[in-house]
Short mmCIF file of C-alpha atoms in Angstrom, two decimals:
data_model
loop_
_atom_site.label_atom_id
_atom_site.label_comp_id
_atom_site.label_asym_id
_atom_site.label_seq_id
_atom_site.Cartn_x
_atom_site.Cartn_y
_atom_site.Cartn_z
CA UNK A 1 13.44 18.44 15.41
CA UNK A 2 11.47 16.43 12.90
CA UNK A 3 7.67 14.87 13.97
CA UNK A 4 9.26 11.38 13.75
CA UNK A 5 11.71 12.57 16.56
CA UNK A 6 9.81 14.30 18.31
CA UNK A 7 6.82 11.46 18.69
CA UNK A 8 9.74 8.68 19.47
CA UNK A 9 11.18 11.43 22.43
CA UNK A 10 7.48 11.20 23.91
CA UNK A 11 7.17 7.44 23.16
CA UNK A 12 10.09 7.29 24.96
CA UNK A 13 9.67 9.22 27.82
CA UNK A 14 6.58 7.53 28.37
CA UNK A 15 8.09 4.18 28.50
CA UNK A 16 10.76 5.52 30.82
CA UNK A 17 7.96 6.72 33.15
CA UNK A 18 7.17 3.00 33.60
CA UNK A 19 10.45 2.28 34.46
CA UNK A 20 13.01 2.22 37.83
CA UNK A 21 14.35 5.70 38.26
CA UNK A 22 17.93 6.19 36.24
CA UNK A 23 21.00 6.92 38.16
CA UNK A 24 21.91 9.46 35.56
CA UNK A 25 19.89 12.45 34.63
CA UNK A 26 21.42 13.02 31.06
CA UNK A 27 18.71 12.31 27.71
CA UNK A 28 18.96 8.82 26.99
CA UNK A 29 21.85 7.54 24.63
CA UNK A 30 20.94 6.58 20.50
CA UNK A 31 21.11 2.74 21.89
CA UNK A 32 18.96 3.27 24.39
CA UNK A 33 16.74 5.41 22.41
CA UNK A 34 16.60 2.03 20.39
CA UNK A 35 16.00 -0.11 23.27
CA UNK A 36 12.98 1.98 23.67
CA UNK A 37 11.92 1.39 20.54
CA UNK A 38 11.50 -2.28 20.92
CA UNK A 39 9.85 -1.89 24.38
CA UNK A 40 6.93 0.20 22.90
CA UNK A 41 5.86 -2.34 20.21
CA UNK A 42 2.37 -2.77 20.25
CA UNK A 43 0.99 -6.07 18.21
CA UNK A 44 -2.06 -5.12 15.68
CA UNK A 45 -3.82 -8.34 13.91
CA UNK A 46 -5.67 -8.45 11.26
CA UNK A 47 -8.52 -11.25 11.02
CA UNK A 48 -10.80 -12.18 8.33
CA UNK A 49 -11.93 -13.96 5.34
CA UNK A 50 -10.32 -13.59 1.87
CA UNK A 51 -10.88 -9.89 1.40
CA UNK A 52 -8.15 -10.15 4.27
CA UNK A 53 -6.17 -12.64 3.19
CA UNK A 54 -5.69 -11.30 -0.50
CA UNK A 55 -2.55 -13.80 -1.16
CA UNK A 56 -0.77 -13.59 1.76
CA UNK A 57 2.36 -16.40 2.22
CA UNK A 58 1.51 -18.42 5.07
CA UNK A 59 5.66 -19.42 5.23
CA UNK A 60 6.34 -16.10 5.79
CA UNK A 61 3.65 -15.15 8.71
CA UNK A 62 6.16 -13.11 11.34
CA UNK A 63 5.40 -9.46 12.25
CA UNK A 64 5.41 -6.68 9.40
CA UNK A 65 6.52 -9.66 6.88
CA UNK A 66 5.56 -7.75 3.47
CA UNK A 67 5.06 -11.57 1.60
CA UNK A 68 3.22 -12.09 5.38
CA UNK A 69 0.67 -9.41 5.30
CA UNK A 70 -0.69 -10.52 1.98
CA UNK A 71 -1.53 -7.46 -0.76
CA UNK A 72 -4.94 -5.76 0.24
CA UNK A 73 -5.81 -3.20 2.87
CA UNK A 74 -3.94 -4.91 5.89
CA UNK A 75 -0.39 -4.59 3.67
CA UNK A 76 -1.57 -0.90 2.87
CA UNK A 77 -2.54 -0.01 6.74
CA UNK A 78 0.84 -1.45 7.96
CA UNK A 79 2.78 -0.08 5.23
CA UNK A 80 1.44 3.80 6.10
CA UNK A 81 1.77 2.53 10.20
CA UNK A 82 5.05 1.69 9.96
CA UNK A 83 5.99 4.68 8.22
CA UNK A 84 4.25 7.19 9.58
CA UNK A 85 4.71 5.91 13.13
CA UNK A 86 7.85 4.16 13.06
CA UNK A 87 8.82 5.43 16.08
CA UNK A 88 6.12 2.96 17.59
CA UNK A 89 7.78 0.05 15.80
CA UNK A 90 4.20 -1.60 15.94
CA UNK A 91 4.10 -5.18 15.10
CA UNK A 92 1.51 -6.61 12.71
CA UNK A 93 0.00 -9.73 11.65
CA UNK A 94 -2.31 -10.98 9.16
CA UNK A 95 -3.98 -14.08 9.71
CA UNK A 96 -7.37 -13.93 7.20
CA UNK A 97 -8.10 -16.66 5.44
CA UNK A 98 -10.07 -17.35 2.62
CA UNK A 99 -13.78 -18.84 2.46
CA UNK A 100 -13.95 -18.16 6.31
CA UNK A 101 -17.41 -17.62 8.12
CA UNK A 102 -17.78 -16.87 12.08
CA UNK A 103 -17.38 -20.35 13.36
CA UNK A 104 -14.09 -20.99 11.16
CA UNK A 105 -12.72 -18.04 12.84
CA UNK A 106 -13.95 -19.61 15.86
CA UNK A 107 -12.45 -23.02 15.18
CA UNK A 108 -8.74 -21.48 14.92
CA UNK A 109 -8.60 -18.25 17.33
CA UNK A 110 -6.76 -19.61 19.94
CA UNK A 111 -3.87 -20.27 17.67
CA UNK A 112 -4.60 -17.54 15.19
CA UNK A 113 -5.71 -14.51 17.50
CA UNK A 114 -5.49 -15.32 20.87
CA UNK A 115 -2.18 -16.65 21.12
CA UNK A 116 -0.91 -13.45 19.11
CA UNK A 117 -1.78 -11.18 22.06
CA UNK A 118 -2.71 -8.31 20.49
CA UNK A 119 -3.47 -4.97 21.50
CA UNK A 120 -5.23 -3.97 18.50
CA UNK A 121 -7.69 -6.60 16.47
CA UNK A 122 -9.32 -5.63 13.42
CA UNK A 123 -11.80 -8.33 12.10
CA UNK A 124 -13.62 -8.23 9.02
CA UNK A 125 -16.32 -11.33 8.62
CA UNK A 126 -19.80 -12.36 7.45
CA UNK A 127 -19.66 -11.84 3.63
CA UNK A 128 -19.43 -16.15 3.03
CA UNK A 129 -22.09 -16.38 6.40
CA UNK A 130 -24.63 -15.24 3.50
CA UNK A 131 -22.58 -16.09 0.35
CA UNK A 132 -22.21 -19.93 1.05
CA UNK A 133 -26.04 -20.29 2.16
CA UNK A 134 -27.22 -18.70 -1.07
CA UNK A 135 -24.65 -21.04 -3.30
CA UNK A 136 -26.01 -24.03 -0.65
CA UNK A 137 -23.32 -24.89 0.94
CA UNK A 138 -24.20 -23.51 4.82
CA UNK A 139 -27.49 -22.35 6.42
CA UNK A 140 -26.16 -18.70 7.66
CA UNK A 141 -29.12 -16.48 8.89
CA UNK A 142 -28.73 -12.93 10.36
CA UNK A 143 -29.40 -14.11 13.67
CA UNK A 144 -27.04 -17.05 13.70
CA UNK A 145 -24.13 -14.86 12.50
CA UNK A 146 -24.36 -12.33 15.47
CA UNK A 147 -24.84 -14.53 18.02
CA UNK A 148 -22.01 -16.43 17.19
CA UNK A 149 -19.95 -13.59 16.58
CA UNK A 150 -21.48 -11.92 19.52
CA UNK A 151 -19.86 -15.32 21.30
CA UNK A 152 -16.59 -14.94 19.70
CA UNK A 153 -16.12 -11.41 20.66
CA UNK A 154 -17.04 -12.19 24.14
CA UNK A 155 -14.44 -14.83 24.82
CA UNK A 156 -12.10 -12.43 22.92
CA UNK A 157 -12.76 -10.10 25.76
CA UNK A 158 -12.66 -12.09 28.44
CA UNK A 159 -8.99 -13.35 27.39
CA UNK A 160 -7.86 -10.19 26.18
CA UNK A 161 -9.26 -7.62 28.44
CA UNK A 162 -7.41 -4.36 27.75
CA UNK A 163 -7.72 -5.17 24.01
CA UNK A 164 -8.72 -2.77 21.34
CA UNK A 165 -11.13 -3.90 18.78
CA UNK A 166 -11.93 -2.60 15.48
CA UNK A 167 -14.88 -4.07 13.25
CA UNK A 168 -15.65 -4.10 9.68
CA UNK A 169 -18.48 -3.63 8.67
CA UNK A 170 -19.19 -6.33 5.59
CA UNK A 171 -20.38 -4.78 2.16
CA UNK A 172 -21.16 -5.75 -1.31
CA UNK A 173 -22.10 -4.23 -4.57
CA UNK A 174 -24.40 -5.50 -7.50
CA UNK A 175 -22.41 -6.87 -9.89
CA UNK A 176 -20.68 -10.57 -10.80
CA UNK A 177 -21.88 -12.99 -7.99
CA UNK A 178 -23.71 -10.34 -6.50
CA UNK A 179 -27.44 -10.17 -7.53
CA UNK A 180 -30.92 -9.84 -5.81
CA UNK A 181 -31.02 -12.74 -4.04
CA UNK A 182 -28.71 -11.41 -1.31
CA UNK A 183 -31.03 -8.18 -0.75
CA UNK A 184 -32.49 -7.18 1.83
CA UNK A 185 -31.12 -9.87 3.65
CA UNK A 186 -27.77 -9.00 3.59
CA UNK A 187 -28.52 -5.58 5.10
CA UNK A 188 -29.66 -7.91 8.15
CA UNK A 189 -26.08 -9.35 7.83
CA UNK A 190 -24.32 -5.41 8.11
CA UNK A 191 -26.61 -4.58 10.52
CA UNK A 192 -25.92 -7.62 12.74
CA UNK A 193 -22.38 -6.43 12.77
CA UNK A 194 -23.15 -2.95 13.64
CA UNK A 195 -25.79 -4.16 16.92
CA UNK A 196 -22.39 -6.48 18.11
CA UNK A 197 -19.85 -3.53 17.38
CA UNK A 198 -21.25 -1.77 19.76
CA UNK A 199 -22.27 -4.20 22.21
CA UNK A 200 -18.68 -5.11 22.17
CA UNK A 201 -17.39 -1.62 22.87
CA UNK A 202 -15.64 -1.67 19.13
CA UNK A 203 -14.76 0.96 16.98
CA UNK A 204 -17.22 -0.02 14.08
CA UNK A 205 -16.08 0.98 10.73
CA UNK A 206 -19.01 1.60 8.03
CA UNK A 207 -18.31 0.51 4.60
CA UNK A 208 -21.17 -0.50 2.71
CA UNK A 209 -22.68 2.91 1.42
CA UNK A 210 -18.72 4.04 0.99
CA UNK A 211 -18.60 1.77 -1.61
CA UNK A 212 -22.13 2.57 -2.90
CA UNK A 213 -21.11 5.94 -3.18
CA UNK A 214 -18.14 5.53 -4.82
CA UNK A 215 -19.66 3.09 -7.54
CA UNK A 216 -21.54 5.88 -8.72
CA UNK A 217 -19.04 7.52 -11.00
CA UNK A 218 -16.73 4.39 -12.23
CA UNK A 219 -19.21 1.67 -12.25
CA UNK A 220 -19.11 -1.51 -8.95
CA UNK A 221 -16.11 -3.19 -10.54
CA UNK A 222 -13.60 -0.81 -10.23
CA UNK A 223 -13.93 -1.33 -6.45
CA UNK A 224 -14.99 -4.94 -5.96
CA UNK A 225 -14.26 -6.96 -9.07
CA UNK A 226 -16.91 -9.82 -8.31
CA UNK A 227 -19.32 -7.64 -6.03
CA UNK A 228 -17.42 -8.81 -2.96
CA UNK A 229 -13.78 -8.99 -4.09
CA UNK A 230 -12.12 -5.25 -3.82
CA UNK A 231 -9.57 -4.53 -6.46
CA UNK A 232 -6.24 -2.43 -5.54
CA UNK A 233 -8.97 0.79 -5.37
CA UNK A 234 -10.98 -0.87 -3.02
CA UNK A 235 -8.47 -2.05 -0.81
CA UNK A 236 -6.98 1.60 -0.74
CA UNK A 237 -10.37 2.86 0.04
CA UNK A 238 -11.07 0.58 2.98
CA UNK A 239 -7.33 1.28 4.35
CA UNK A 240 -8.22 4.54 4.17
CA UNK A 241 -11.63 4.50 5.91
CA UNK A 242 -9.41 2.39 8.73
CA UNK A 243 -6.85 4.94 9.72
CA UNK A 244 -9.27 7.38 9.42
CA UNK A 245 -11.73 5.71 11.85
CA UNK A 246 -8.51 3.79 14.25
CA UNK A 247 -5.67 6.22 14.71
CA UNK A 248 -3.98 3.49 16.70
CA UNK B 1 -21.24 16.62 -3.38
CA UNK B 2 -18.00 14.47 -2.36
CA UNK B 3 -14.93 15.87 -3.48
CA UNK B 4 -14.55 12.08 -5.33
CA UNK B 5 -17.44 13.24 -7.85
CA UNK B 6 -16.85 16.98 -7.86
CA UNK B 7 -13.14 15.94 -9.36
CA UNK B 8 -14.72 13.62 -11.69
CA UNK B 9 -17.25 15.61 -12.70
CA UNK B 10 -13.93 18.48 -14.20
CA UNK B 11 -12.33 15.43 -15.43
CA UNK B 12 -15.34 14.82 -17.47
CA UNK B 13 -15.80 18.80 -18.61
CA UNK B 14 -12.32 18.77 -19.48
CA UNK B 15 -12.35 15.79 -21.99
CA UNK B 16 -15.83 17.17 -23.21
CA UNK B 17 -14.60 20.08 -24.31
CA UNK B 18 -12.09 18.60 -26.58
CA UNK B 19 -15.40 16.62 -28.21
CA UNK B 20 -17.82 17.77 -31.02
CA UNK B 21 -20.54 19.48 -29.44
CA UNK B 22 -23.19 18.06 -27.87
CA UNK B 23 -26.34 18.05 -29.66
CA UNK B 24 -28.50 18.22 -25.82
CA UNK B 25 -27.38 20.33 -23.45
CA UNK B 26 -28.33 17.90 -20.70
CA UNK B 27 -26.21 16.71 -18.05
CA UNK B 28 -23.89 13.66 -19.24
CA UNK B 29 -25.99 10.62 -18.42
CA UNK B 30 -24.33 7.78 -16.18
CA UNK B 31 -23.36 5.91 -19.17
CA UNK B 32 -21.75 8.95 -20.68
CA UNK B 33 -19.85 9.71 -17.51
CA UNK B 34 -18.34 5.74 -17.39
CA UNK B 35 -17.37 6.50 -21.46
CA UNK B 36 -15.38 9.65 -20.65
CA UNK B 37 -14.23 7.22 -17.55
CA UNK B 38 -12.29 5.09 -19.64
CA UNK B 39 -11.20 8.20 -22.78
CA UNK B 40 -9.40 10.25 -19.52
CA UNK B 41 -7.23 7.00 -19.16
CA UNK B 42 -3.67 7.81 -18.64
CA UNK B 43 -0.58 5.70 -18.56
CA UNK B 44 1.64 5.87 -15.34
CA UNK B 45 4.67 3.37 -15.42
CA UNK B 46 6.99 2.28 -13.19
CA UNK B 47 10.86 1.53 -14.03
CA UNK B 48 13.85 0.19 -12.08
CA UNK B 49 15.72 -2.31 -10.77
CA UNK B 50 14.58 -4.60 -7.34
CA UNK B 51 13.61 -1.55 -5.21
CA UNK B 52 10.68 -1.37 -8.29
CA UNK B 53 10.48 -4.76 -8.51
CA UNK B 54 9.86 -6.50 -5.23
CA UNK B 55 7.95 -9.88 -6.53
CA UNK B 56 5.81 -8.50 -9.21
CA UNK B 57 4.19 -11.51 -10.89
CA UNK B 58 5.49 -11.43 -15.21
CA UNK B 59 2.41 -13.31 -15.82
CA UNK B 60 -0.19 -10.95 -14.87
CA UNK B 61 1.61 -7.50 -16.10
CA UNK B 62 -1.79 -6.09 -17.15
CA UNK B 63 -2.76 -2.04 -16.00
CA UNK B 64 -3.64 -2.08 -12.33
CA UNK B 65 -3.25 -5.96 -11.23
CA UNK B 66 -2.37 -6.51 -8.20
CA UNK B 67 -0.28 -9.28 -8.36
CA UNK B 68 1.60 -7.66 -11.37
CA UNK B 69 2.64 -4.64 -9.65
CA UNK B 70 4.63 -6.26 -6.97
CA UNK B 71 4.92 -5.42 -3.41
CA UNK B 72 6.50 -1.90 -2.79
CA UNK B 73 6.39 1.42 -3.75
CA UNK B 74 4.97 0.93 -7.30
CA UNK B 75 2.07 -0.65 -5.69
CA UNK B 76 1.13 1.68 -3.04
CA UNK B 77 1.31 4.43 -5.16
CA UNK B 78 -0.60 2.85 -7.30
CA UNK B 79 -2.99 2.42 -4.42
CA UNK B 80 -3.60 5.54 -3.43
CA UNK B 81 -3.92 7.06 -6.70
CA UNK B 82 -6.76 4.51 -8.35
CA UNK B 83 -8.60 5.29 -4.82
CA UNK B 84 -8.11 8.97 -4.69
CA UNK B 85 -8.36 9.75 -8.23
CA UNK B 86 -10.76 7.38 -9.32
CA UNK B 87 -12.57 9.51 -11.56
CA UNK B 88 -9.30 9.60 -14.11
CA UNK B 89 -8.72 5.44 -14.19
CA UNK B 90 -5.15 6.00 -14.20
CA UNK B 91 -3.66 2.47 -16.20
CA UNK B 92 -0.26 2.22 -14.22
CA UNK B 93 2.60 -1.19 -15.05
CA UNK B 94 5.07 -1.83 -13.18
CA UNK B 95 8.24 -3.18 -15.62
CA UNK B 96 11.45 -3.16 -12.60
CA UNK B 97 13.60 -5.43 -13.00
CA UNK B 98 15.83 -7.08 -10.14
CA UNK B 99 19.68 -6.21 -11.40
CA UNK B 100 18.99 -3.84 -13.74
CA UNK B 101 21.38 -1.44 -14.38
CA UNK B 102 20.72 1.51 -16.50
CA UNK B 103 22.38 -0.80 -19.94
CA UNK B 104 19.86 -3.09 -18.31
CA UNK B 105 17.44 -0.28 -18.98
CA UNK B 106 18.41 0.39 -22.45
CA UNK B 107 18.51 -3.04 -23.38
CA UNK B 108 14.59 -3.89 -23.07
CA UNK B 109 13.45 0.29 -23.41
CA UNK B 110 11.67 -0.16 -26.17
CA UNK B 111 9.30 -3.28 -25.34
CA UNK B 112 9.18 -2.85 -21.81
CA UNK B 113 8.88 1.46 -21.58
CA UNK B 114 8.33 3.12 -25.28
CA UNK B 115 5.72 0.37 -26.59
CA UNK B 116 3.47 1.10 -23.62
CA UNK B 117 3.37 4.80 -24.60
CA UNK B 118 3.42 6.09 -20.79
CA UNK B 119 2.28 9.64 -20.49
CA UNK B 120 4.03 9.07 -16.98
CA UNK B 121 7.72 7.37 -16.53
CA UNK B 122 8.79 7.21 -13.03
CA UNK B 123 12.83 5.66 -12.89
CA UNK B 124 14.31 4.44 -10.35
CA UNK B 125 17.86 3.18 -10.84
CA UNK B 126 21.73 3.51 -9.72
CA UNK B 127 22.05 1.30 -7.52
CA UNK B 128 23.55 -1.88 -9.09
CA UNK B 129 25.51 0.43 -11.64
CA UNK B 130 27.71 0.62 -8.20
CA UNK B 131 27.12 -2.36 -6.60
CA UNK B 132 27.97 -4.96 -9.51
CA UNK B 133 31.12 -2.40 -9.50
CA UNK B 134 31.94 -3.14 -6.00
CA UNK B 135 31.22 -6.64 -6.22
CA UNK B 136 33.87 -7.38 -9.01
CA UNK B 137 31.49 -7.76 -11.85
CA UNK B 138 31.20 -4.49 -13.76
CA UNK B 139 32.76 -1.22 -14.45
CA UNK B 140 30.88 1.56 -13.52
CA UNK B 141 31.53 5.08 -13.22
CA UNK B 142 29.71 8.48 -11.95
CA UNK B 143 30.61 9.46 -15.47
CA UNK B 144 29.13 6.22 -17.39
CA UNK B 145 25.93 6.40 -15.46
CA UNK B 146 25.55 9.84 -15.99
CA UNK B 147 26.12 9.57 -19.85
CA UNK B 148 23.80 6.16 -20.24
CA UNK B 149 21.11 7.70 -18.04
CA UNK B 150 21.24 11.09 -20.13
CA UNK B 151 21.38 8.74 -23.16
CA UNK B 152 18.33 7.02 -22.26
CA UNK B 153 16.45 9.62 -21.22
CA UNK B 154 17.22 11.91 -24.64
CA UNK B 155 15.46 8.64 -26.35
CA UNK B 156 13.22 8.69 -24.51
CA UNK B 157 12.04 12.28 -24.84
CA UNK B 158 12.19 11.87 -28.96
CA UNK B 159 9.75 8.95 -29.01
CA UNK B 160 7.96 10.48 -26.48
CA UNK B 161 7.79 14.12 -26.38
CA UNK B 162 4.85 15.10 -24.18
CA UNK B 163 5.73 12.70 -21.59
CA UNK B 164 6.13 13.71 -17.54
CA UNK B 165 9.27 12.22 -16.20
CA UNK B 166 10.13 11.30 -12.74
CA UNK B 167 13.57 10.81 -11.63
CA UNK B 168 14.63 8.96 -8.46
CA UNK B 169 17.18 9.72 -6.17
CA UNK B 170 19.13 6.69 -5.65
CA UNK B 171 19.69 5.58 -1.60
CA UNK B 172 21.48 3.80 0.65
CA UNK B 173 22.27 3.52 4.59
CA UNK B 174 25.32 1.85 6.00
CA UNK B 175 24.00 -0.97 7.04
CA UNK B 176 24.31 -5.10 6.10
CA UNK B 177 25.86 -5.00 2.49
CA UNK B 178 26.87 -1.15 2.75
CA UNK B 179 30.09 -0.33 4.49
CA UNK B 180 32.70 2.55 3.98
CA UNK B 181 33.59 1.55 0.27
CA UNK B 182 30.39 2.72 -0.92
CA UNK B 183 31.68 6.68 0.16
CA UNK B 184 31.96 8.95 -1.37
CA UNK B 185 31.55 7.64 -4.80
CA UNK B 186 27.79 6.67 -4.41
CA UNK B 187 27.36 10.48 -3.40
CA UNK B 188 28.88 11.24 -7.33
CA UNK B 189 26.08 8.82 -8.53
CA UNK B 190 23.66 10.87 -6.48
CA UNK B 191 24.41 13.83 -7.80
CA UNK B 192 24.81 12.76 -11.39
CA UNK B 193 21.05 11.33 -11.21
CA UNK B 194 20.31 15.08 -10.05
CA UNK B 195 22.11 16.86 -12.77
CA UNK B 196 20.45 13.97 -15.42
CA UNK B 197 16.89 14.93 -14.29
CA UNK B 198 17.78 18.43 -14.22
CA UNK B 199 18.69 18.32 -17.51
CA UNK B 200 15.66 16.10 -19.27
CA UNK B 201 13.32 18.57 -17.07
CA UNK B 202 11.89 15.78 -15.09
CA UNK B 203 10.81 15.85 -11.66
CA UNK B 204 13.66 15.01 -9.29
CA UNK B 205 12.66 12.80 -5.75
CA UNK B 206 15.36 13.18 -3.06
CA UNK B 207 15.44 10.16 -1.43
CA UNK B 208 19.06 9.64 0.15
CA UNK B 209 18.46 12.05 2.74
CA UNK B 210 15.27 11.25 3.79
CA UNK B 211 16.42 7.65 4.88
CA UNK B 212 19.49 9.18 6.81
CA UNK B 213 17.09 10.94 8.58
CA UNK B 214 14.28 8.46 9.33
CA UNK B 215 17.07 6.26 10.26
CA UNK B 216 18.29 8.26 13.50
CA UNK B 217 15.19 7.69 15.53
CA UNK B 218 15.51 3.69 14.53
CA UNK B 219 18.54 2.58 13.01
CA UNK B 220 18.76 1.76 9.45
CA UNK B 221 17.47 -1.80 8.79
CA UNK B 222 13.74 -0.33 10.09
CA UNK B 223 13.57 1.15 6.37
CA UNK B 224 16.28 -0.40 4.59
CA UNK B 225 16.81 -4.15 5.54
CA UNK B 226 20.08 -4.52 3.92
CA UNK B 227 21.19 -1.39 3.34
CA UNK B 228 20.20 -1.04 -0.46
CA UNK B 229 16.44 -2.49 -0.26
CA UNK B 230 14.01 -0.87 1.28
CA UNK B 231 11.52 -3.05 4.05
CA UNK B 232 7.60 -2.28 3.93
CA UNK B 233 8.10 1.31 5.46
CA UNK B 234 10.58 2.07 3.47
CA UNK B 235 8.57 1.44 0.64
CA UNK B 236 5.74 3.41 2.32
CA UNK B 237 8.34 6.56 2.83
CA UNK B 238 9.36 6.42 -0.91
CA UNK B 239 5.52 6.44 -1.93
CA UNK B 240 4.54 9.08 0.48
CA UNK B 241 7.53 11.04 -1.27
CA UNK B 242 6.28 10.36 -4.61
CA UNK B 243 2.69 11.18 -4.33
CA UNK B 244 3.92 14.25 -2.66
CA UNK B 245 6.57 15.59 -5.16
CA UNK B 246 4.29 14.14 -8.35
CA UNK B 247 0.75 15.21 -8.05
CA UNK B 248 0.05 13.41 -11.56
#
């Protein structure tokens, strides 16, 4: 029996255990096996800014929607998901969208996040908090971004209650837009999203010195074109860093 | 030491040694190791029809974009390698085209393959040398596939002789434009895209099977929405295959 069967069998089975006893005692039939497989579907979204968004075709926003999920690291997470757990049949969203800070999240999760019940969310914010008060446009500080987020996550909670969350951790490396005004104040920023991580019971995901590290031997473009920005690499990278850290 | 640098750090002895010597013996400075960066460059390129495709934008073709390498299994490939083998800044195109067949192929083979010197060629095509057949609007045959493909690839090999080739195994699962009519004749393409590879010493990818096989635990249109083209997992399955079988 391959994996893939052999995980669906115990996805089954432990659907089944949820369910009225069956008259019969014989292994479930290939259509019910199927049945199954819709019942299990759990919903994963992705949330963000643009390093989320990366393109994706709001027309085309249903569940696993390849022009949906966009073409950065939530189209490479779902992509090895659905593969490599296809018996799950997990459905997944992306709903990022560029320029966002905290309170533009806030101003659309009900429709965007909430209304999606998800089991899994995966958020990945604060880059513009900073980048927009340094080009003038907002007055971000450390302190302002994790309370508010601290506020979002809260009322995430509260209406989601058995939900899993996963959180980014924002990063940045010197080059194009990137210079020294944003040090040390945007390791205030990474850190603020660490302290509400774990206040919030999230798995945190670290990606700021991954990306330090890896900018060592190829120079900061090759993983974040504009210092904030990841190229195909960089996308891979932090999909990589996910299922590592998630194992949903 | 991460494995990242270690690999780099061979990648950089290797290309050394094919330099003058060194006047120091001194480590290679940073700036030295992002020269041999860009001198280990080598060319992986994707060919096909609309499984290779899948949206890839004509206007921004260059090595590595995102947009230009579409949406499937040329891009996550593509992915994974520029993340896990940074060090060797692997340039990889994507050139499928939606109908092609393999006179398709032939047609554009020398601007769109043998001008970008590949020192990889990964094909993927068979598919639409049947359909177009069953649809009314060509003439194909095991036998005529089998002699164009051979054809192409013999060309190939002369203006390219140190080149590593990948072949394809063409797929299908009877399912939306797929019935009985496609049996057993699109086994005799199978097996002539076997025998072709074979024969030009290329690296064969079994595919068929592999999507009869995912397809039990979930029916067919999981992996292959209409039969011939493959959804986001089975794009992921066909890259997982190819970084598997490949190793470039």
């Amino acid at each position: 029996m391959s994996p893939t069967r052999r995980e669906f069998l115990a996805a089954s089975a432990a659907v089944l255990a949820g369910l009225p006893k069956l008259t019969s005692s014989v292994a479930p039939s290939l259509d019910g096996m199927r049945r199954a497989h819709q019942r299990t579907a759990t919903v994963l979204l992705f949330q963000g800014d643009s390093i989320t968004d990366v393109d994706r075709d709001r027309k085309n926003d249903g569940a696993n929607d390849q022009l949906g999920l966009g073409r950065g690291y939530p189209l490479l997470v779902a992509a090895a998901l659905r593969d490599r757990q296809a018996p799950r049949n997990l459905q997944i969203f992306n709903r990022g969208v560029s320029g966002n800070r905290v309170p533009d999240l806030d101003a659309r999760w009900s429709a965007d996040t909430l209304a999606l019940k998800p089991d899994v969310l995966s958020v990945l914010i604060g880059v513009n908090d900073l980048w927009h008060t340094l080009m003038g446009r907002y007055d971000g500080t450390p302190e302002k971004y994790a309370h508010e987020y601290r506020a979002l996550l809260d009322r995430t909670r509260t209406a989601l209650p058995d939900l899993r969350l996963v959180i980014l951790e924002p990063f940045v490396l010197r080059t194009g837009a990137v210079d020294a005004r944003w040090f040390p104040v945007f390791d205030q920023f990474r850190a603020a999203a660490k302290r509400v991580a774990h206040d919030a019971h999230a798995t945190f995901i670290p990606l700021h010195d991954m990306f330090q590290a890896l900018a060592r031997n190829t120079g900061p473009a090759y993983w974040l074109a504009d210092g904030v920005h990841p190229t195909l690499a960089g996308h891979a990278a932090i999909a990589r860093r996910w299922l590592e850290a998630v194992k949903p």
